[in-house]
């Protein structure tokens, strides 16, 4: 595995996908976080490269035994081999794209629009965006919001927003350990889109990562969605991919 990809995965495992405890199990590592038990990214089965003999059914059975509803497969080849089997079992497949900042951006934006805020200031906007998701029950939403605090207990977590009329129009998180930084949870409310706020937020987070001494800044995109094109224009290139089957519902 590329060293920068290893660093990125290590930061994700410590922060955004961290837990209170882990357990070495048959195919990898089970991650648990009793503080936010409904959050899949805090409670899952983590695996890397697996032998050809291991099937999706084997992993699904182990995840079921552990009451884990998601499997994070960091080895892309293993993940793609197993994806059809998970789909046949009724699991949803998320393909993640890890992108690292590598070159000057092709587009600019006014980072002066961006303000640093505390975590609580973003909760109304986050709730509003989550409300449209079919799986977003009130309990799940609150645990997703509370997870921001659990991440902040493991890493330096900073929060940025563009405010319009005193209200949050867009936001982004920055998590770092002083050497590696993750830009995460970028969002713009629908009525404020198309004004360059997302670009400004990402570029401001990059500036702050550099000021903090980080020599590697990355973000995670949906490999099957359009925002990866925006990130490419902002200077991010593909570092690696992963596959995450989830048993929803």
mmCIF file of C-alpha atoms in Angstrom:
data_model
loop_
_atom_site.group_PDB
_atom_site.id
_atom_site.type_symbol
_atom_site.label_atom_id
_atom_site.label_comp_id
_atom_site.label_asym_id
_atom_site.label_seq_id
_atom_site.Cartn_x
_atom_site.Cartn_y
_atom_site.Cartn_z
ATOM 1 C CA UNK A 1 0.000 0.000 0.000
ATOM 2 C CA UNK A 2 1.213 3.487 -0.860
ATOM 3 C CA UNK A 3 2.583 5.273 2.224
ATOM 4 C CA UNK A 4 0.287 8.290 1.844
ATOM 5 C CA UNK A 5 -2.732 6.014 1.469
ATOM 6 C CA UNK A 6 -1.646 4.149 4.593
ATOM 7 C CA UNK A 7 -1.448 7.476 6.462
ATOM 8 C CA UNK A 8 -4.879 8.483 5.217
ATOM 9 C CA UNK A 9 -6.463 5.194 6.270
ATOM 10 C CA UNK A 10 -4.736 5.437 9.659
ATOM 11 C CA UNK A 11 -6.202 8.889 10.291
ATOM 12 C CA UNK A 12 -9.672 7.725 9.248
ATOM 13 C CA UNK A 13 -9.383 4.724 11.578
ATOM 14 C CA UNK A 14 -8.350 6.998 14.447
ATOM 15 C CA UNK A 15 -10.974 9.676 13.866
ATOM 16 C CA UNK A 16 -13.914 9.566 11.476
ATOM 17 C CA UNK A 17 -14.139 5.767 11.689
ATOM 18 C CA UNK A 18 -12.712 5.381 15.164
ATOM 19 C CA UNK A 19 -14.327 3.584 18.073
ATOM 20 C CA UNK A 20 -13.931 3.093 21.791
ATOM 21 C CA UNK A 21 -12.591 -0.432 21.381
ATOM 22 C CA UNK A 22 -11.561 -3.012 18.809
ATOM 23 C CA UNK A 23 -11.566 -6.783 18.783
ATOM 24 C CA UNK A 24 -9.327 -8.961 16.625
ATOM 25 C CA UNK A 25 -11.624 -11.380 14.818
ATOM 26 C CA UNK A 26 -11.450 -14.033 12.101
ATOM 27 C CA UNK A 27 -11.068 -11.789 9.050
ATOM 28 C CA UNK A 28 -9.841 -8.520 10.509
ATOM 29 C CA UNK A 29 -10.809 -6.084 13.222
ATOM 30 C CA UNK A 30 -14.245 -5.404 14.706
ATOM 31 C CA UNK A 31 -14.739 -1.777 15.726
ATOM 32 C CA UNK A 32 -17.193 -0.780 18.463
ATOM 33 C CA UNK A 33 -18.363 2.562 19.824
ATOM 34 C CA UNK A 34 -21.036 2.277 22.488
ATOM 35 C CA UNK A 35 -21.472 6.068 22.502
ATOM 36 C CA UNK A 36 -22.975 6.044 18.997
ATOM 37 C CA UNK A 37 -24.136 2.453 18.402
ATOM 38 C CA UNK A 38 -26.372 3.382 15.439
ATOM 39 C CA UNK A 39 -23.556 4.979 13.437
ATOM 40 C CA UNK A 40 -22.212 2.478 10.922
ATOM 41 C CA UNK A 41 -18.857 4.254 10.553
ATOM 42 C CA UNK A 42 -18.200 3.758 14.261
ATOM 43 C CA UNK A 43 -19.362 0.138 14.419
ATOM 44 C CA UNK A 44 -18.140 -2.097 11.615
ATOM 45 C CA UNK A 45 -15.848 -4.893 10.494
ATOM 46 C CA UNK A 46 -12.496 -3.655 9.118
ATOM 47 C CA UNK A 47 -10.623 -5.906 6.692
ATOM 48 C CA UNK A 48 -7.740 -5.573 4.240
ATOM 49 C CA UNK A 49 -6.573 -8.047 1.599
ATOM 50 C CA UNK A 50 -8.192 -11.454 1.997
ATOM 51 C CA UNK A 51 -7.483 -14.863 0.423
ATOM 52 C CA UNK A 52 -9.521 -15.844 -2.629
ATOM 53 C CA UNK A 53 -11.187 -18.565 -0.586
ATOM 54 C CA UNK A 54 -12.943 -16.001 1.622
ATOM 55 C CA UNK A 55 -16.405 -15.210 0.244
ATOM 56 C CA UNK A 56 -18.891 -12.401 0.789
ATOM 57 C CA UNK A 57 -21.026 -14.920 2.639
ATOM 58 C CA UNK A 58 -18.159 -15.631 5.029
ATOM 59 C CA UNK A 59 -17.737 -11.938 5.818
ATOM 60 C CA UNK A 60 -21.476 -11.343 6.094
ATOM 61 C CA UNK A 61 -21.769 -14.250 8.533
ATOM 62 C CA UNK A 62 -18.922 -12.901 10.668
ATOM 63 C CA UNK A 63 -20.394 -9.390 10.597
ATOM 64 C CA UNK A 64 -23.734 -10.828 11.694
ATOM 65 C CA UNK A 65 -22.120 -12.732 14.549
ATOM 66 C CA UNK A 66 -20.560 -9.478 15.730
ATOM 67 C CA UNK A 67 -23.726 -7.435 15.077
ATOM 68 C CA UNK A 68 -21.803 -5.225 12.628
ATOM 69 C CA UNK A 69 -23.875 -3.867 9.733
ATOM 70 C CA UNK A 70 -20.982 -2.533 7.641
ATOM 71 C CA UNK A 71 -17.709 -3.955 6.355
ATOM 72 C CA UNK A 72 -14.866 -1.599 5.440
ATOM 73 C CA UNK A 73 -12.653 -3.354 2.858
ATOM 74 C CA UNK A 74 -9.534 -1.245 2.403
ATOM 75 C CA UNK A 75 -8.015 -3.454 -0.304
ATOM 76 C CA UNK A 76 -9.763 -2.429 -3.515
ATOM 77 C CA UNK A 77 -9.159 -5.701 -5.357
ATOM 78 C CA UNK A 78 -10.601 -7.733 -2.502
ATOM 79 C CA UNK A 79 -13.544 -5.358 -2.227
ATOM 80 C CA UNK A 80 -14.432 -5.498 -5.904
ATOM 81 C CA UNK A 81 -14.136 -9.304 -5.895
ATOM 82 C CA UNK A 82 -16.582 -9.539 -3.001
ATOM 83 C CA UNK A 83 -18.992 -6.755 -4.037
ATOM 84 C CA UNK A 84 -21.220 -8.894 -6.296
ATOM 85 C CA UNK A 85 -21.624 -11.482 -3.545
ATOM 86 C CA UNK A 86 -22.665 -8.828 -1.048
ATOM 87 C CA UNK A 87 -25.128 -7.363 -3.548
ATOM 88 C CA UNK A 88 -26.635 -10.823 -4.037
ATOM 89 C CA UNK A 89 -27.146 -10.949 -0.271
ATOM 90 C CA UNK A 90 -29.024 -7.630 -0.369
ATOM 91 C CA UNK A 91 -26.236 -5.401 0.932
ATOM 92 C CA UNK A 92 -25.665 -1.884 -0.452
ATOM 93 C CA UNK A 93 -22.201 -1.201 -1.877
ATOM 94 C CA UNK A 94 -20.466 2.127 -1.299
ATOM 95 C CA UNK A 95 -17.290 2.728 -3.280
ATOM 96 C CA UNK A 96 -15.030 5.309 -1.703
ATOM 97 C CA UNK A 97 -12.372 7.360 -3.465
ATOM 98 C CA UNK A 98 -9.495 8.723 -1.367
ATOM 99 C CA UNK A 99 -8.092 11.891 -2.947
ATOM 100 C CA UNK A 100 -4.962 13.770 -1.833
ATOM 101 C CA UNK A 101 -4.082 17.403 -2.474
ATOM 102 C CA UNK A 102 -1.234 17.230 -4.977
ATOM 103 C CA UNK A 103 -1.133 20.368 -7.156
ATOM 104 C CA UNK A 104 -2.295 23.976 -7.406
ATOM 105 C CA UNK A 105 -6.058 24.271 -7.885
ATOM 106 C CA UNK A 106 -7.469 25.028 -11.320
ATOM 107 C CA UNK A 107 -10.101 27.306 -9.809
ATOM 108 C CA UNK A 108 -10.042 29.908 -7.080
ATOM 109 C CA UNK A 109 -12.582 31.048 -4.518
ATOM 110 C CA UNK A 110 -12.812 33.717 -1.846
ATOM 111 C CA UNK A 111 -11.715 31.983 1.333
ATOM 112 C CA UNK A 112 -12.440 35.210 3.194
ATOM 113 C CA UNK A 113 -16.096 34.185 3.110
ATOM 114 C CA UNK A 114 -15.317 31.300 5.443
ATOM 115 C CA UNK A 115 -15.460 31.588 9.224
ATOM 116 C CA UNK A 116 -14.375 29.139 11.886
ATOM 117 C CA UNK A 117 -17.295 28.151 14.113
ATOM 118 C CA UNK A 118 -17.910 25.714 16.925
ATOM 119 C CA UNK A 119 -19.442 22.325 16.322
ATOM 120 C CA UNK A 120 -22.815 23.264 17.771
ATOM 121 C CA UNK A 121 -23.269 26.081 15.252
ATOM 122 C CA UNK A 122 -23.430 23.554 12.407
ATOM 123 C CA UNK A 123 -26.002 21.231 13.941
ATOM 124 C CA UNK A 124 -29.151 22.920 12.547
ATOM 125 C CA UNK A 125 -27.749 22.852 9.006
ATOM 126 C CA UNK A 126 -26.568 19.255 9.359
ATOM 127 C CA UNK A 127 -29.988 18.207 10.669
ATOM 128 C CA UNK A 128 -31.686 19.904 7.744
ATOM 129 C CA UNK A 129 -29.540 18.099 5.169
ATOM 130 C CA UNK A 130 -29.872 14.734 6.890
ATOM 131 C CA UNK A 131 -33.642 15.023 7.207
ATOM 132 C CA UNK A 132 -34.180 14.067 3.567
ATOM 133 C CA UNK A 133 -32.432 10.712 3.873
ATOM 134 C CA UNK A 134 -34.768 7.699 4.144
ATOM 135 C CA UNK A 135 -32.632 6.086 6.844
ATOM 136 C CA UNK A 136 -32.307 9.262 8.954
ATOM 137 C CA UNK A 137 -34.474 8.532 11.967
ATOM 138 C CA UNK A 138 -34.242 11.105 14.781
ATOM 139 C CA UNK A 139 -32.092 8.740 16.838
ATOM 140 C CA UNK A 140 -29.683 8.104 13.967
ATOM 141 C CA UNK A 141 -29.392 11.827 13.187
ATOM 142 C CA UNK A 142 -28.544 12.704 16.781
ATOM 143 C CA UNK A 143 -25.866 10.013 16.927
ATOM 144 C CA UNK A 144 -24.344 11.232 13.663
ATOM 145 C CA UNK A 145 -24.155 14.707 15.170
ATOM 146 C CA UNK A 146 -22.755 13.429 18.461
ATOM 147 C CA UNK A 147 -20.065 11.568 16.521
ATOM 148 C CA UNK A 148 -18.472 14.934 15.736
ATOM 149 C CA UNK A 149 -17.625 15.175 19.417
ATOM 150 C CA UNK A 150 -16.203 11.658 19.534
ATOM 151 C CA UNK A 151 -13.945 12.519 16.585
ATOM 152 C CA UNK A 152 -12.845 15.679 18.395
ATOM 153 C CA UNK A 153 -11.851 13.561 21.385
ATOM 154 C CA UNK A 154 -9.391 11.605 19.224
ATOM 155 C CA UNK A 155 -8.032 14.241 16.818
ATOM 156 C CA UNK A 156 -7.943 17.990 16.416
ATOM 157 C CA UNK A 157 -11.322 18.799 14.880
ATOM 158 C CA UNK A 158 -12.159 22.226 13.493
ATOM 159 C CA UNK A 159 -15.345 23.409 11.836
ATOM 160 C CA UNK A 160 -15.831 26.068 9.160
ATOM 161 C CA UNK A 161 -18.872 27.712 7.619
ATOM 162 C CA UNK A 162 -20.016 30.302 5.140
ATOM 163 C CA UNK A 163 -22.661 32.426 6.832
ATOM 164 C CA UNK A 164 -25.318 34.297 4.876
ATOM 165 C CA UNK A 165 -27.568 36.581 6.885
ATOM 166 C CA UNK A 166 -26.227 34.988 10.030
ATOM 167 C CA UNK A 167 -27.295 31.508 8.917
ATOM 168 C CA UNK A 168 -25.064 28.623 7.827
ATOM 169 C CA UNK A 169 -25.091 28.327 4.019
ATOM 170 C CA UNK A 170 -22.330 25.725 3.792
ATOM 171 C CA UNK A 171 -19.828 23.976 6.008
ATOM 172 C CA UNK A 172 -16.857 21.653 6.181
ATOM 173 C CA UNK A 173 -14.908 19.789 8.873
ATOM 174 C CA UNK A 174 -11.126 19.503 9.241
ATOM 175 C CA UNK A 175 -9.585 16.663 11.264
ATOM 176 C CA UNK A 176 -5.830 16.375 11.750
ATOM 177 C CA UNK A 177 -3.065 14.995 13.936
ATOM 178 C CA UNK A 178 -0.460 17.634 13.100
ATOM 179 C CA UNK A 179 0.915 15.711 10.125
ATOM 180 C CA UNK A 180 -2.040 14.314 8.217
ATOM 181 C CA UNK A 181 -5.322 16.146 7.639
ATOM 182 C CA UNK A 182 -8.746 15.018 6.453
ATOM 183 C CA UNK A 183 -11.284 17.407 4.942
ATOM 184 C CA UNK A 184 -14.689 15.914 5.606
ATOM 185 C CA UNK A 185 -18.450 16.425 5.490
ATOM 186 C CA UNK A 186 -18.481 19.234 2.931
ATOM 187 C CA UNK A 187 -22.018 20.467 2.258
ATOM 188 C CA UNK A 188 -23.900 23.473 0.897
ATOM 189 C CA UNK A 189 -27.580 24.018 1.559
ATOM 190 C CA UNK A 190 -29.609 23.752 -1.634
ATOM 191 C CA UNK A 191 -30.648 27.399 -1.946
ATOM 192 C CA UNK A 192 -27.017 28.537 -1.682
ATOM 193 C CA UNK A 193 -25.481 26.224 -4.273
ATOM 194 C CA UNK A 194 -23.708 27.439 -7.396
ATOM 195 C CA UNK A 195 -21.992 30.379 -5.674
ATOM 196 C CA UNK A 196 -18.547 28.890 -5.078
ATOM 197 C CA UNK A 197 -19.034 28.281 -1.362
ATOM 198 C CA UNK A 198 -17.931 24.635 -1.530
ATOM 199 C CA UNK A 199 -14.661 25.595 -3.234
ATOM 200 C CA UNK A 200 -14.041 28.347 -0.687
ATOM 201 C CA UNK A 201 -14.639 25.950 2.192
ATOM 202 C CA UNK A 202 -12.260 23.290 0.856
ATOM 203 C CA UNK A 203 -9.525 25.809 0.075
ATOM 204 C CA UNK A 204 -9.835 27.391 3.524
ATOM 205 C CA UNK A 205 -9.587 23.972 5.171
ATOM 206 C CA UNK A 206 -6.454 23.318 3.109
ATOM 207 C CA UNK A 207 -4.936 26.584 4.285
ATOM 208 C CA UNK A 208 -5.593 25.681 7.901
ATOM 209 C CA UNK A 209 -4.177 22.183 7.436
ATOM 210 C CA UNK A 210 -0.956 23.679 6.095
ATOM 211 C CA UNK A 211 -0.792 26.179 8.963
ATOM 212 C CA UNK A 212 -1.133 23.259 11.379
ATOM 213 C CA UNK A 213 1.956 21.631 9.846
ATOM 214 C CA UNK A 214 0.222 18.892 7.855
ATOM 215 C CA UNK A 215 2.140 17.749 4.772
ATOM 216 C CA UNK A 216 -0.654 15.434 3.617
ATOM 217 C CA UNK A 217 -4.242 16.605 3.171
ATOM 218 C CA UNK A 218 -6.895 14.288 1.787
ATOM 219 C CA UNK A 219 -10.623 13.838 1.487
ATOM 220 C CA UNK A 220 -12.930 10.939 0.735
ATOM 221 C CA UNK A 221 -15.421 11.119 -2.133
ATOM 222 C CA UNK A 222 -18.096 8.841 -3.483
ATOM 223 C CA UNK A 223 -16.417 7.152 -6.450
ATOM 224 C CA UNK A 224 -19.762 7.067 -8.275
ATOM 225 C CA UNK A 225 -20.817 10.707 -7.746
ATOM 226 C CA UNK A 226 -19.923 14.061 -9.312
ATOM 227 C CA UNK A 227 -18.201 15.928 -6.416
ATOM 228 C CA UNK A 228 -14.977 14.064 -7.213
ATOM 229 C CA UNK A 229 -14.786 16.263 -10.335
ATOM 230 C CA UNK A 230 -14.911 19.413 -8.196
ATOM 231 C CA UNK A 231 -12.171 18.050 -5.962
ATOM 232 C CA UNK A 232 -10.059 17.347 -9.025
ATOM 233 C CA UNK A 233 -10.376 20.988 -10.081
ATOM 234 C CA UNK A 234 -9.292 21.993 -6.577
ATOM 235 C CA UNK A 235 -6.005 20.087 -6.867
ATOM 236 C CA UNK A 236 -6.901 16.650 -5.511
ATOM 237 C CA UNK A 237 -5.809 13.450 -7.254
ATOM 238 C CA UNK A 238 -6.764 9.857 -6.630
ATOM 239 C CA UNK A 239 -4.749 8.168 -3.918
ATOM 240 C CA UNK A 240 -6.701 4.944 -3.559
ATOM 241 C CA UNK A 241 -10.112 3.323 -3.336
ATOM 242 C CA UNK A 242 -12.043 1.105 -0.971
ATOM 243 C CA UNK A 243 -15.317 -0.804 -0.947
ATOM 244 C CA UNK A 244 -17.798 -0.644 1.932
ATOM 245 C CA UNK A 245 -20.772 -3.044 1.882
ATOM 246 C CA UNK A 246 -23.603 -2.040 4.234
ATOM 247 C CA UNK A 247 -26.666 -3.918 5.387
ATOM 248 C CA UNK A 248 -29.236 -1.126 5.525
ATOM 249 C CA UNK A 249 -32.621 -1.238 7.169
#
